[in-house]
C-alpha cells in the first residue's frame, strides 16, 4: 500500500490541473475502479463532490487513491475556505456538495449548522485533544502556524523570532499575510496573535500595529503567502507549518520560526454537508481520511502532523511537545469569527 501511494504521489505531483488554496474552480476527477486492498466493506461506486481549500499536491494523490479503492467518482471544487463556506451556506436549501475538506476546524465550527454530525469508524484511534465533542467535524491534521522567511532577503541573525518582531519598521510592506475573511488558516493565525497578546484591547492593539506594517498588502489566499516568500516577493510571511516545510524539503532558501510567545496547532477538519446528496459516499471519504494509510502519507510526504494515536513521530522537524503553544480558545475563535473578521476588516480599511 505504501509503495502504491508513493507511486501515485510521484506522478500526480507533475500535474497542476487542480487549483490550489485561494482559487476556485471545478475539476472533475477521472473515475477509477477496482479494489486495491481496502478493508472497507461499504458499497462501491457512486459519486462524491468535495469542497476543499487544500493545495493540489495534497488533494490529488488522496483523491486518486480513494477513487481507486472505492470506484466512487469524485468532483473537486477548489477555493478559499471563506468563499467555500459561504457557498455551503448559500446552497443550504439545495446542497450541491457532500464533504468540506479541509478548512481550519474553528472555521468549520463557526458554520456547524450547515454540517451533518458524523462519528467516524476511526474515532477510537484519534487523539482525543483533536476530536470535536459534538462530532460535527472530523480532524484531519494538526497544523502549527509559523513565520516563514526567505534566507536571501533576511540576513542570518535578523530573522524574526516572535510575533512582536513583525512590528519592526524594517519589515513594513515585506510581510505576506492572507485575508482572514477568505483564508481559514489566516483566521486561525489572527486568533493566535490575539491570544498571544490578549483577546481584548491589548490583542487588537497589536493587530493594528501589525496591519500598519503590512502597508496595505493583504493577500487573497493562503497559497500566495508561502509562494510569495519562496519567490522573494516578500521577506517573511505567516503560514502553515506544512506549507513552509514543503518548500524547505524542496530545497528552497527559506526558514521556519515558531514564535517565542507561542503559536497554535489547531487541526484542519473535514465535515459532511447537511443534506448531502451522496451521504454514504461522504461517510466513506471521512473514514478514509483518518485511516492509517492516509495519515501515514500526510506525515511522510507533506510533513503534516497526524491526528492518530498510533502515528509515528515525523523525523527532521520539531516535535510537537517542543513547540510552545498559546492557550488557543477554540470556542472564542468559532463563536466570534464574524465579529473578529469585521474588526480586522475595519482596521484594514482605516475605519478603526
Short mmCIF file of C-alpha atoms in Angstrom, two decimals:
data_model
loop_
_atom_site.label_atom_id
_atom_site.label_comp_id
_atom_site.label_asym_id
_atom_site.label_seq_id
_atom_site.Cartn_x
_atom_site.Cartn_y
_atom_site.Cartn_z
CA UNK A 1 0.00 0.00 0.00
CA UNK A 2 2.79 2.44 0.89
CA UNK A 3 4.52 1.77 -2.42
CA UNK A 4 1.28 2.31 -4.31
CA UNK A 5 0.66 5.61 -2.56
CA UNK A 6 4.21 6.80 -3.23
CA UNK A 7 3.92 5.96 -6.91
CA UNK A 8 0.66 7.85 -7.19
CA UNK A 9 2.18 10.83 -5.42
CA UNK A 10 5.20 10.96 -7.71
CA UNK A 11 3.09 11.00 -10.86
CA UNK A 12 0.44 13.38 -9.60
CA UNK A 13 2.89 15.99 -8.37
CA UNK A 14 3.77 16.53 -12.01
CA UNK A 15 0.27 17.72 -12.90
CA UNK A 16 -1.19 21.05 -11.97
CA UNK A 17 -4.71 20.81 -13.28
CA UNK A 18 -6.29 21.30 -9.89
CA UNK A 19 -6.37 24.72 -8.28
CA UNK A 20 -4.52 25.44 -5.04
CA UNK A 21 -5.58 27.44 -1.99
CA UNK A 22 -7.41 30.65 -2.66
CA UNK A 23 -8.51 29.82 -6.24
CA UNK A 24 -11.95 28.46 -7.02
CA UNK A 25 -12.50 26.07 -9.91
CA UNK A 26 -14.39 22.92 -10.74
CA UNK A 27 -12.14 19.97 -11.54
CA UNK A 28 -13.85 16.58 -12.01
CA UNK A 29 -11.60 13.63 -11.30
CA UNK A 30 -11.39 10.57 -13.53
CA UNK A 31 -13.18 7.53 -12.23
CA UNK A 32 -11.07 4.53 -11.33
CA UNK A 33 -12.48 1.17 -10.38
CA UNK A 34 -11.28 -1.96 -8.70
CA UNK A 35 -10.31 -2.97 -5.18
CA UNK A 36 -6.70 -2.25 -4.17
CA UNK A 37 -6.89 -3.95 -0.83
CA UNK A 38 -9.21 -1.80 1.24
CA UNK A 39 -10.81 -3.38 4.26
CA UNK A 40 -13.80 -1.08 3.96
CA UNK A 41 -16.84 -3.22 3.22
CA UNK A 42 -19.04 -0.29 2.21
CA UNK A 43 -20.83 -0.47 -1.12
CA UNK A 44 -18.60 0.56 -4.02
CA UNK A 45 -19.35 3.14 -6.69
CA UNK A 46 -21.36 6.32 -6.80
CA UNK A 47 -20.34 9.96 -6.82
CA UNK A 48 -18.93 12.48 -4.36
CA UNK A 49 -18.46 16.24 -4.55
CA UNK A 50 -15.73 17.78 -2.40
CA UNK A 51 -15.25 21.44 -1.48
CA UNK A 52 -11.61 21.94 -0.49
CA UNK A 53 -9.14 24.77 0.15
CA UNK A 54 -6.25 22.29 0.14
CA UNK A 55 -3.33 22.70 -2.23
CA UNK A 56 -3.47 20.46 -5.31
CA UNK A 57 -0.40 18.47 -4.30
CA UNK A 58 -2.24 17.33 -1.17
CA UNK A 59 -5.61 16.71 -2.80
CA UNK A 60 -4.51 14.84 -5.92
CA UNK A 61 -2.93 11.64 -4.52
CA UNK A 62 -5.52 11.25 -1.77
CA UNK A 63 -8.48 11.66 -4.09
CA UNK A 64 -6.92 9.35 -6.68
CA UNK A 65 -6.36 6.62 -4.11
CA UNK A 66 -9.92 6.99 -2.78
CA UNK A 67 -11.31 6.58 -6.30
CA UNK A 68 -9.11 3.55 -6.94
CA UNK A 69 -10.25 1.84 -3.75
CA UNK A 70 -13.95 2.60 -3.89
CA UNK A 71 -14.89 3.20 -7.52
CA UNK A 72 -16.51 6.46 -6.39
CA UNK A 73 -16.26 9.27 -8.93
CA UNK A 74 -15.01 12.43 -7.22
CA UNK A 75 -15.61 16.01 -8.33
CA UNK A 76 -13.39 18.59 -6.63
CA UNK A 77 -14.33 22.23 -6.19
CA UNK A 78 -11.30 24.22 -5.00
CA UNK A 79 -11.27 27.66 -3.41
CA UNK A 80 -10.51 29.63 -0.29
CA UNK A 81 -12.03 28.45 2.99
CA UNK A 82 -14.14 31.58 3.44
CA UNK A 83 -15.55 31.54 -0.07
CA UNK A 84 -16.34 27.83 0.05
CA UNK A 85 -18.06 28.10 3.42
CA UNK A 86 -20.22 30.89 2.06
CA UNK A 87 -21.04 28.63 -0.85
CA UNK A 88 -22.17 25.89 1.53
CA UNK A 89 -24.35 28.44 3.31
CA UNK A 90 -25.84 29.74 0.06
CA UNK A 91 -26.66 26.18 -1.08
CA UNK A 92 -28.21 25.13 2.24
CA UNK A 93 -31.72 24.81 0.81
CA UNK A 94 -30.45 22.59 -2.00
CA UNK A 95 -26.96 21.24 -1.16
CA UNK A 96 -24.68 20.62 -4.14
CA UNK A 97 -21.63 19.38 -2.23
CA UNK A 98 -21.09 16.39 0.03
CA UNK A 99 -17.91 17.00 2.04
CA UNK A 100 -16.00 20.11 3.08
CA UNK A 101 -12.31 19.22 3.33
CA UNK A 102 -10.12 20.69 4.99
CA UNK A 103 -10.54 24.19 6.40
CA UNK A 104 -9.48 25.11 9.92
CA UNK A 105 -11.65 23.32 12.45
CA UNK A 106 -12.54 26.64 14.11
CA UNK A 107 -13.89 27.88 10.77
CA UNK A 108 -15.93 24.70 10.32
CA UNK A 109 -17.24 25.07 13.86
CA UNK A 110 -18.42 28.58 13.06
CA UNK A 111 -20.58 27.11 10.27
CA UNK A 112 -21.61 23.98 12.16
CA UNK A 113 -25.33 24.40 11.48
CA UNK A 114 -24.63 23.62 7.83
CA UNK A 115 -22.91 20.31 8.58
CA UNK A 116 -24.17 16.84 9.45
CA UNK A 117 -22.69 15.27 12.62
CA UNK A 118 -20.85 12.04 11.93
CA UNK A 119 -18.72 9.83 14.18
CA UNK A 120 -16.06 8.19 12.05
CA UNK A 121 -15.30 4.48 12.39
CA UNK A 122 -11.74 5.53 13.24
CA UNK A 123 -12.82 7.69 16.19
CA UNK A 124 -11.23 5.48 18.86
CA UNK A 125 -7.89 5.70 17.04
CA UNK A 126 -7.79 9.52 17.08
CA UNK A 127 -6.07 11.73 19.64
CA UNK A 128 -8.81 12.99 21.98
CA UNK A 129 -7.50 16.57 22.05
CA UNK A 130 -8.35 16.92 18.36
CA UNK A 131 -11.82 15.35 18.41
CA UNK A 132 -14.90 17.56 18.14
CA UNK A 133 -17.06 16.82 21.16
CA UNK A 134 -20.19 17.37 19.07
CA UNK A 135 -18.99 15.26 16.16
CA UNK A 136 -19.73 17.94 13.56
CA UNK A 137 -16.25 17.81 12.01
CA UNK A 138 -13.52 15.19 11.95
CA UNK A 139 -9.88 16.27 12.41
CA UNK A 140 -7.52 15.68 9.50
CA UNK A 141 -4.11 17.04 10.57
CA UNK A 142 -2.69 19.23 13.33
CA UNK A 143 -1.35 22.44 11.79
CA UNK A 144 1.07 24.65 13.75
CA UNK A 145 1.24 28.24 12.50
CA UNK A 146 4.73 29.61 11.81
CA UNK A 147 6.70 32.54 10.49
CA UNK A 148 8.38 31.67 7.20
CA UNK A 149 11.26 33.79 5.89
CA UNK A 150 13.38 33.98 2.76
CA UNK A 151 17.07 33.49 3.56
CA UNK A 152 18.13 35.64 0.61
CA UNK A 153 16.10 38.60 1.82
CA UNK A 154 16.61 38.20 5.57
CA UNK A 155 20.17 38.30 6.87
CA UNK A 156 21.30 35.49 9.17
CA UNK A 157 20.62 36.50 12.75
CA UNK A 158 17.96 39.06 11.76
CA UNK A 159 15.11 36.64 11.17
CA UNK A 160 12.04 37.42 13.31
CA UNK A 161 11.84 35.20 16.35
CA UNK A 162 8.49 36.34 17.71
CA UNK A 163 5.13 37.82 16.72
CA UNK A 164 6.29 41.08 18.22
CA UNK A 165 9.30 41.14 15.88
CA UNK A 166 6.87 41.53 12.98
CA UNK A 167 6.23 45.09 14.14
CA UNK A 168 9.79 46.18 13.32
CA UNK A 169 9.60 49.03 10.76
CA UNK A 170 12.21 47.29 8.60
CA UNK A 171 9.55 44.72 7.64
CA UNK A 172 6.98 47.29 6.52
CA UNK A 173 5.41 46.12 3.27
CA UNK A 174 7.54 42.96 3.31
CA UNK A 175 5.17 40.67 5.23
CA UNK A 176 2.92 38.18 3.41
CA UNK A 177 -0.42 37.64 5.15
CA UNK A 178 -3.75 36.44 3.75
CA UNK A 179 -7.16 37.97 4.33
CA UNK A 180 -8.76 36.07 7.25
CA UNK A 181 -12.15 36.60 5.63
CA UNK A 182 -11.02 34.36 2.77
CA UNK A 183 -8.46 32.04 4.36
CA UNK A 184 -9.27 29.74 7.27
CA UNK A 185 -5.60 29.35 8.19
CA UNK A 186 -5.17 33.12 8.21
CA UNK A 187 -8.13 33.45 10.56
CA UNK A 188 -6.51 30.92 12.89
CA UNK A 189 -3.32 32.99 12.71
CA UNK A 190 -5.27 36.13 13.62
CA UNK A 191 -6.79 34.46 16.69
CA UNK A 192 -3.38 33.03 17.60
CA UNK A 193 -1.86 36.53 17.62
CA UNK A 194 -4.82 37.91 19.55
CA UNK A 195 -4.41 35.13 22.10
CA UNK A 196 -0.68 35.73 22.44
CA UNK A 197 -1.28 39.37 23.39
CA UNK A 198 -4.76 39.18 24.92
CA UNK A 199 -8.21 38.68 23.42
CA UNK A 200 -9.09 42.23 24.43
CA UNK A 201 -7.83 45.72 23.63
CA UNK A 202 -4.19 44.66 24.06
CA UNK A 203 -4.55 41.97 21.43
CA UNK A 204 -6.26 44.29 18.99
CA UNK A 205 -3.68 47.00 19.64
CA UNK A 206 -1.05 44.52 18.46
CA UNK A 207 -3.13 43.64 15.39
CA UNK A 208 -3.49 47.33 14.49
CA UNK A 209 0.29 47.77 14.58
CA UNK A 210 0.74 44.56 12.61
CA UNK A 211 -1.72 45.70 9.94
CA UNK A 212 0.08 49.03 9.69
CA UNK A 213 3.29 47.12 8.95
CA UNK A 214 1.52 45.17 6.19
CA UNK A 215 1.34 48.51 4.40
CA UNK A 216 -1.95 47.68 2.70
CA UNK A 217 -0.77 44.31 1.34
CA UNK A 218 -3.37 41.72 2.35
CA UNK A 219 -3.36 38.67 0.08
CA UNK A 220 -6.44 36.96 -1.31
CA UNK A 221 -5.43 33.40 -0.43
CA UNK A 222 -3.12 31.44 1.85
CA UNK A 223 -1.31 29.88 -1.09
CA UNK A 224 0.01 33.30 -2.06
CA UNK A 225 1.79 33.62 1.28
CA UNK A 226 4.28 30.74 1.11
CA UNK A 227 4.67 31.14 -2.64
CA UNK A 228 5.32 34.85 -2.22
CA UNK A 229 8.05 34.24 0.35
CA UNK A 230 9.69 31.46 -1.67
CA UNK A 231 9.61 33.62 -4.82
CA UNK A 232 11.19 36.58 -2.99
CA UNK A 233 8.11 38.78 -3.37
CA UNK A 234 8.04 39.05 0.44
CA UNK A 235 10.80 38.70 3.00
CA UNK A 236 8.60 36.98 5.57
CA UNK A 237 5.13 35.50 5.84
CA UNK A 238 2.72 33.92 8.30
CA UNK A 239 1.70 30.48 7.13
CA UNK A 240 1.04 26.83 7.91
CA UNK A 241 3.99 24.78 9.11
CA UNK A 242 3.44 22.08 6.49
CA UNK A 243 3.39 24.59 3.64
CA UNK A 244 6.70 26.10 4.74
CA UNK A 245 8.28 22.69 5.32
CA UNK A 246 7.35 21.54 1.82
CA UNK A 247 9.48 24.38 0.46
CA UNK A 248 12.31 23.53 2.86
CA UNK A 249 12.17 19.88 1.72
CA UNK A 250 12.15 21.06 -1.88
CA UNK A 251 15.41 22.93 -1.42
CA UNK A 252 14.03 26.47 -1.37
CA UNK A 253 16.11 29.01 0.54
CA UNK A 254 13.54 29.56 3.26
CA UNK A 255 13.48 29.11 7.01
CA UNK A 256 10.82 28.47 9.63
CA UNK A 257 10.32 30.12 13.03
CA UNK A 258 7.97 29.09 15.85
CA UNK A 259 7.13 32.43 17.56
CA UNK A 260 8.55 32.73 21.06
CA UNK A 261 5.26 33.97 22.56
CA UNK A 262 3.67 30.71 21.42
CA UNK A 263 1.71 29.55 18.42
CA UNK A 264 -1.30 27.32 17.80
CA UNK A 265 -1.71 23.82 16.39
CA UNK A 266 -5.42 23.79 15.59
CA UNK A 267 -6.41 20.88 13.32
CA UNK A 268 -7.97 21.34 9.94
CA UNK A 269 -11.01 19.18 9.54
CA UNK A 270 -13.50 17.55 7.25
CA UNK A 271 -17.25 17.72 7.61
CA UNK A 272 -20.25 16.27 5.83
CA UNK A 273 -22.54 18.93 4.39
CA UNK A 274 -26.06 18.75 5.83
CA UNK A 275 -28.41 17.18 3.30
CA UNK A 276 -25.50 15.89 1.20
CA UNK A 277 -26.78 14.19 -1.98
CA UNK A 278 -24.27 11.35 -1.54
CA UNK A 279 -24.33 10.74 2.20
CA UNK A 280 -22.92 7.19 2.26
CA UNK A 281 -20.04 8.10 -0.02
CA UNK A 282 -19.36 11.14 2.16
CA UNK A 283 -19.05 8.94 5.24
CA UNK A 284 -16.68 6.62 3.38
CA UNK A 285 -14.46 9.55 2.50
CA UNK A 286 -14.31 10.83 6.09
CA UNK A 287 -13.31 7.35 7.30
CA UNK A 288 -10.69 7.15 4.56
CA UNK A 289 -9.08 10.49 5.51
CA UNK A 290 -8.34 9.42 9.07
CA UNK A 291 -7.40 5.85 8.21
CA UNK A 292 -3.85 4.77 8.93
CA UNK A 293 -2.73 4.78 5.28
CA UNK A 294 -3.72 8.38 4.52
CA UNK A 295 -2.48 9.63 7.88
CA UNK A 296 0.88 7.96 7.23
CA UNK A 297 1.02 9.54 3.79
CA UNK A 298 0.43 13.09 5.00
CA UNK A 299 3.21 12.73 7.56
CA UNK A 300 5.82 11.24 5.24
CA UNK A 301 5.09 13.22 2.09
CA UNK A 302 3.63 16.52 3.33
CA UNK A 303 5.07 16.90 6.85
CA UNK A 304 1.57 17.24 8.24
CA UNK A 305 1.11 16.06 11.82
CA UNK A 306 -1.24 13.11 12.10
CA UNK A 307 -4.24 13.12 14.44
CA UNK A 308 -3.99 9.38 15.12
CA UNK A 309 -2.80 7.85 18.39
CA UNK A 310 -0.64 5.30 16.58
CA UNK A 311 1.18 7.80 14.35
CA UNK A 312 4.96 7.74 14.39
CA UNK A 313 6.90 10.94 15.08
CA UNK A 314 7.92 12.84 11.95
CA UNK A 315 11.68 12.83 11.60
CA UNK A 316 13.60 16.01 10.88
CA UNK A 317 11.15 18.53 12.34
CA UNK A 318 10.47 19.98 15.77
CA UNK A 319 8.42 17.57 17.85
CA UNK A 320 5.00 18.76 18.96
CA UNK A 321 5.95 18.59 22.63
CA UNK A 322 8.78 21.04 21.99
CA UNK A 323 6.61 23.73 20.37
CA UNK A 324 5.37 26.45 22.71
CA UNK A 325 1.62 26.80 22.27
CA UNK A 326 -0.73 29.58 23.30
CA UNK A 327 -3.91 28.69 25.16
CA UNK A 328 -5.97 28.80 21.99
CA UNK A 329 -9.64 29.45 22.80
CA UNK A 330 -11.44 27.34 20.22
CA UNK A 331 -14.92 28.45 21.32
CA UNK A 332 -13.90 32.11 21.10
CA UNK A 333 -12.46 31.56 17.64
CA UNK A 334 -15.62 29.87 16.38
CA UNK A 335 -18.33 31.92 18.07
CA UNK A 336 -16.68 35.29 17.45
CA UNK A 337 -15.49 34.63 13.91
CA UNK A 338 -17.79 37.12 12.19
CA UNK A 339 -17.06 39.80 14.78
CA UNK A 340 -13.31 39.24 14.62
CA UNK A 341 -13.23 39.36 10.83
CA UNK A 342 -15.33 42.54 10.78
CA UNK A 343 -12.99 44.10 13.31
CA UNK A 344 -9.97 43.16 11.22
CA UNK A 345 -11.62 44.50 8.05
CA UNK A 346 -12.29 47.84 9.72
CA UNK A 347 -8.63 48.08 10.68
CA UNK A 348 -7.54 47.30 7.12
CA UNK A 349 -9.84 49.91 5.61
CA UNK A 350 -8.89 52.52 8.21
CA UNK A 351 -12.42 52.61 9.62
CA UNK A 352 -10.96 51.88 13.07
#
